[in-house]
Amino acid sequence: MEIFSFIISMFVMMVASQYGLYWLMIIVAGVAAFMSKEKKVLIIFVIYIAILYFIKGTSYESYGIYVAAVIIVVYLILNKGDSGGEEEALGGMGDQYGDLLKGLGGGGGGM
């Protein structure tokens, strides 16, 4: 699952928890887990729903955004081993930037 989809899902779930729509949170978590086909995403969302449920109505309710930030960091750490390296993180643009820098350096060719 892409990080952007994960963050959007977290945001929708956070807004749904503010209105008490826990059924919507469960649906979003299920769809996100189905899209990613990874157990860790479902486990992360279940933990997130439980935390938001238990802090609802307490003085810690405003900490929901911080809980979301911590969960996003946990997701990034868990996916660190799955990434394809720097080139994958750049969207396959690693060689193009390297060639551009070599060309601007004037070492091999150019004018």
PDB file of C-alpha atoms in Angstrom:
ATOM      1  CA  MET A   1       0.000   0.000   0.000  1.00  0.00           C
ATOM      2  CA  GLU A   2       1.318   3.425  -0.855  1.00  0.00           C
ATOM      3  CA  ILE A   3       1.999   5.851   1.946  1.00  0.00           C
ATOM      4  CA  PHE A   4      -0.399   8.399   0.441  1.00  0.00           C
ATOM      5  CA  SER A   5      -3.306   5.930   0.537  1.00  0.00           C
ATOM      6  CA  PHE A   6      -2.363   4.960   4.073  1.00  0.00           C
ATOM      7  CA  ILE A   7      -2.351   8.594   5.256  1.00  0.00           C
ATOM      8  CA  ILE A   8      -5.684   9.352   3.555  1.00  0.00           C
ATOM      9  CA  SER A   9      -7.201   6.274   5.218  1.00  0.00           C
ATOM     10  CA  MET A  10      -5.871   7.414   8.592  1.00  0.00           C
ATOM     11  CA  PHE A  11      -7.317  10.891   8.061  1.00  0.00           C
ATOM     12  CA  VAL A  12     -10.756   9.549   7.093  1.00  0.00           C
ATOM     13  CA  MET A  13     -10.741   7.287  10.141  1.00  0.00           C
ATOM     14  CA  MET A  14      -9.741  10.159  12.417  1.00  0.00           C
ATOM     15  CA  VAL A  15     -12.572  12.366  11.116  1.00  0.00           C
ATOM     16  CA  ALA A  16     -15.037   9.468  11.422  1.00  0.00           C
ATOM     17  CA  SER A  17     -14.012   8.945  15.042  1.00  0.00           C
ATOM     18  CA  GLN A  18     -14.749  12.597  15.809  1.00  0.00           C
ATOM     19  CA  TYR A  19     -18.346  12.015  14.710  1.00  0.00           C
ATOM     20  CA  GLY A  20     -18.602   8.604  16.383  1.00  0.00           C
ATOM     21  CA  LEU A  21     -18.866   6.718  13.076  1.00  0.00           C
ATOM     22  CA  TYR A  22     -16.928   3.657  14.123  1.00  0.00           C
ATOM     23  CA  TRP A  23     -18.677   1.525  11.509  1.00  0.00           C
ATOM     24  CA  LEU A  24     -17.124   3.765   8.834  1.00  0.00           C
ATOM     25  CA  MET A  25     -13.713   3.330  10.442  1.00  0.00           C
ATOM     26  CA  ILE A  26     -14.093  -0.447  10.272  1.00  0.00           C
ATOM     27  CA  ILE A  27     -15.110  -0.285   6.601  1.00  0.00           C
ATOM     28  CA  VAL A  28     -12.154   1.973   5.717  1.00  0.00           C
ATOM     29  CA  ALA A  29      -9.762  -0.323   7.595  1.00  0.00           C
ATOM     30  CA  GLY A  30     -11.170  -3.371   5.822  1.00  0.00           C
ATOM     31  CA  VAL A  31     -10.909  -1.791   2.379  1.00  0.00           C
ATOM     32  CA  ALA A  32      -7.374  -0.575   3.068  1.00  0.00           C
ATOM     33  CA  ALA A  33      -6.311  -4.010   4.322  1.00  0.00           C
ATOM     34  CA  PHE A  34      -7.884  -5.626   1.263  1.00  0.00           C
ATOM     35  CA  MET A  35      -6.079  -3.177  -1.052  1.00  0.00           C
ATOM     36  CA  SER A  36      -2.705  -3.765   0.569  1.00  0.00           C
ATOM     37  CA  LYS A  37      -3.102  -7.537   1.063  1.00  0.00           C
ATOM     38  CA  GLU A  38      -0.810  -7.315   4.094  1.00  0.00           C
ATOM     39  CA  LYS A  39      -1.717  -8.411   7.600  1.00  0.00           C
ATOM     40  CA  LYS A  40       0.340  -5.653   9.188  1.00  0.00           C
ATOM     41  CA  VAL A  41      -1.914  -2.952   7.712  1.00  0.00           C
ATOM     42  CA  LEU A  42      -4.999  -4.574   9.226  1.00  0.00           C
ATOM     43  CA  ILE A  43      -3.252  -4.959  12.589  1.00  0.00           C
ATOM     44  CA  ILE A  44      -2.134  -1.309  12.530  1.00  0.00           C
ATOM     45  CA  PHE A  45      -5.669  -0.120  11.750  1.00  0.00           C
ATOM     46  CA  VAL A  46      -7.227  -2.306  14.458  1.00  0.00           C
ATOM     47  CA  ILE A  47      -4.796  -0.843  16.998  1.00  0.00           C
ATOM     48  CA  TYR A  48      -5.567   2.674  15.729  1.00  0.00           C
ATOM     49  CA  ILE A  49      -9.337   2.134  16.005  1.00  0.00           C
ATOM     50  CA  ALA A  50      -8.937   0.736  19.526  1.00  0.00           C
ATOM     51  CA  ILE A  51      -6.822   3.694  20.651  1.00  0.00           C
ATOM     52  CA  LEU A  52      -9.264   6.218  19.186  1.00  0.00           C
ATOM     53  CA  TYR A  53     -12.184   4.369  20.782  1.00  0.00           C
ATOM     54  CA  PHE A  54     -10.617   4.341  24.234  1.00  0.00           C
ATOM     55  CA  ILE A  55      -9.592   8.016  24.209  1.00  0.00           C
ATOM     56  CA  LYS A  56     -13.007   9.163  22.937  1.00  0.00           C
ATOM     57  CA  GLY A  57     -14.682  11.343  25.553  1.00  0.00           C
ATOM     58  CA  THR A  58     -11.587  11.720  27.718  1.00  0.00           C
ATOM     59  CA  SER A  59      -9.230  14.628  28.155  1.00  0.00           C
ATOM     60  CA  TYR A  60      -6.812  12.868  25.774  1.00  0.00           C
ATOM     61  CA  GLU A  61      -9.169  13.056  22.813  1.00  0.00           C
ATOM     62  CA  SER A  62      -7.192  15.899  21.239  1.00  0.00           C
ATOM     63  CA  TYR A  63      -4.141  13.629  21.001  1.00  0.00           C
ATOM     64  CA  GLY A  64      -5.700  11.702  18.102  1.00  0.00           C
ATOM     65  CA  ILE A  65      -3.519  13.501  15.558  1.00  0.00           C
ATOM     66  CA  TYR A  66      -0.383  12.575  17.501  1.00  0.00           C
ATOM     67  CA  VAL A  67      -1.497   8.957  17.615  1.00  0.00           C
ATOM     68  CA  ALA A  68      -1.951   9.097  13.835  1.00  0.00           C
ATOM     69  CA  ALA A  69       1.544  10.544  13.401  1.00  0.00           C
ATOM     70  CA  VAL A  70       3.093   7.795  15.523  1.00  0.00           C
ATOM     71  CA  ILE A  71       1.202   5.118  13.592  1.00  0.00           C
ATOM     72  CA  ILE A  72       2.377   6.569  10.263  1.00  0.00           C
ATOM     73  CA  VAL A  73       5.977   6.432  11.527  1.00  0.00           C
ATOM     74  CA  VAL A  74       5.454   2.820  12.625  1.00  0.00           C
ATOM     75  CA  TYR A  75       4.065   2.004   9.169  1.00  0.00           C
ATOM     76  CA  LEU A  76       7.088   3.603   7.504  1.00  0.00           C
ATOM     77  CA  ILE A  77       9.473   1.661   9.747  1.00  0.00           C
ATOM     78  CA  LEU A  78       7.677  -1.610   9.007  1.00  0.00           C
ATOM     79  CA  ASN A  79       7.848  -0.940   5.259  1.00  0.00           C
ATOM     80  CA  LYS A  80      11.498   0.099   5.314  1.00  0.00           C
ATOM     81  CA  GLY A  81      12.653  -3.423   4.512  1.00  0.00           C
ATOM     82  CA  ASP A  82      10.138  -3.756   1.665  1.00  0.00           C
ATOM     83  CA  SER A  83      11.376  -0.750  -0.289  1.00  0.00           C
ATOM     84  CA  GLY A  84      13.537  -1.165  -3.335  1.00  0.00           C
ATOM     85  CA  GLY A  85      16.184   1.300  -2.221  1.00  0.00           C
ATOM     86  CA  GLU A  86      16.928   4.860  -3.207  1.00  0.00           C
ATOM     87  CA  GLU A  87      16.021   4.415  -6.846  1.00  0.00           C
ATOM     88  CA  GLU A  88      12.588   3.081  -5.928  1.00  0.00           C
ATOM     89  CA  ALA A  89      12.051   5.986  -3.518  1.00  0.00           C
ATOM     90  CA  LEU A  90      12.828   8.455  -6.305  1.00  0.00           C
ATOM     91  CA  GLY A  91      10.300   6.792  -8.560  1.00  0.00           C
ATOM     92  CA  GLY A  92      12.962   5.327 -10.851  1.00  0.00           C
ATOM     93  CA  MET A  93      14.551   8.722 -11.476  1.00  0.00           C
ATOM     94  CA  GLY A  94      17.868   7.995  -9.764  1.00  0.00           C
ATOM     95  CA  ASP A  95      19.858   7.393 -12.958  1.00  0.00           C
ATOM     96  CA  GLN A  96      18.480  10.460 -14.697  1.00  0.00           C
ATOM     97  CA  TYR A  97      19.548  12.740 -11.867  1.00  0.00           C
ATOM     98  CA  GLY A  98      22.967  11.104 -11.797  1.00  0.00           C
ATOM     99  CA  ASP A  99      23.409  11.599 -15.556  1.00  0.00           C
ATOM    100  CA  LEU A 100      22.298  15.206 -15.255  1.00  0.00           C
ATOM    101  CA  LEU A 101      24.850  15.884 -12.540  1.00  0.00           C
ATOM    102  CA  LYS A 102      27.601  14.189 -14.558  1.00  0.00           C
ATOM    103  CA  GLY A 103      26.709  16.318 -17.569  1.00  0.00           C
ATOM    104  CA  LEU A 104      26.729  19.532 -15.549  1.00  0.00           C
ATOM    105  CA  GLY A 105      30.052  18.592 -13.984  1.00  0.00           C
ATOM    106  CA  GLY A 106      31.778  18.842 -17.337  1.00  0.00           C
ATOM    107  CA  GLY A 107      33.826  15.734 -16.680  1.00  0.00           C
ATOM    108  CA  GLY A 108      32.856  13.504 -19.573  1.00  0.00           C
ATOM    109  CA  GLY A 109      31.224  15.519 -22.277  1.00  0.00           C
ATOM    110  CA  GLY A 110      29.247  18.585 -22.895  1.00  0.00           C
ATOM    111  CA  MET A 111      30.334  21.783 -24.568  1.00  0.00           C
TER     112      MET A 111
END
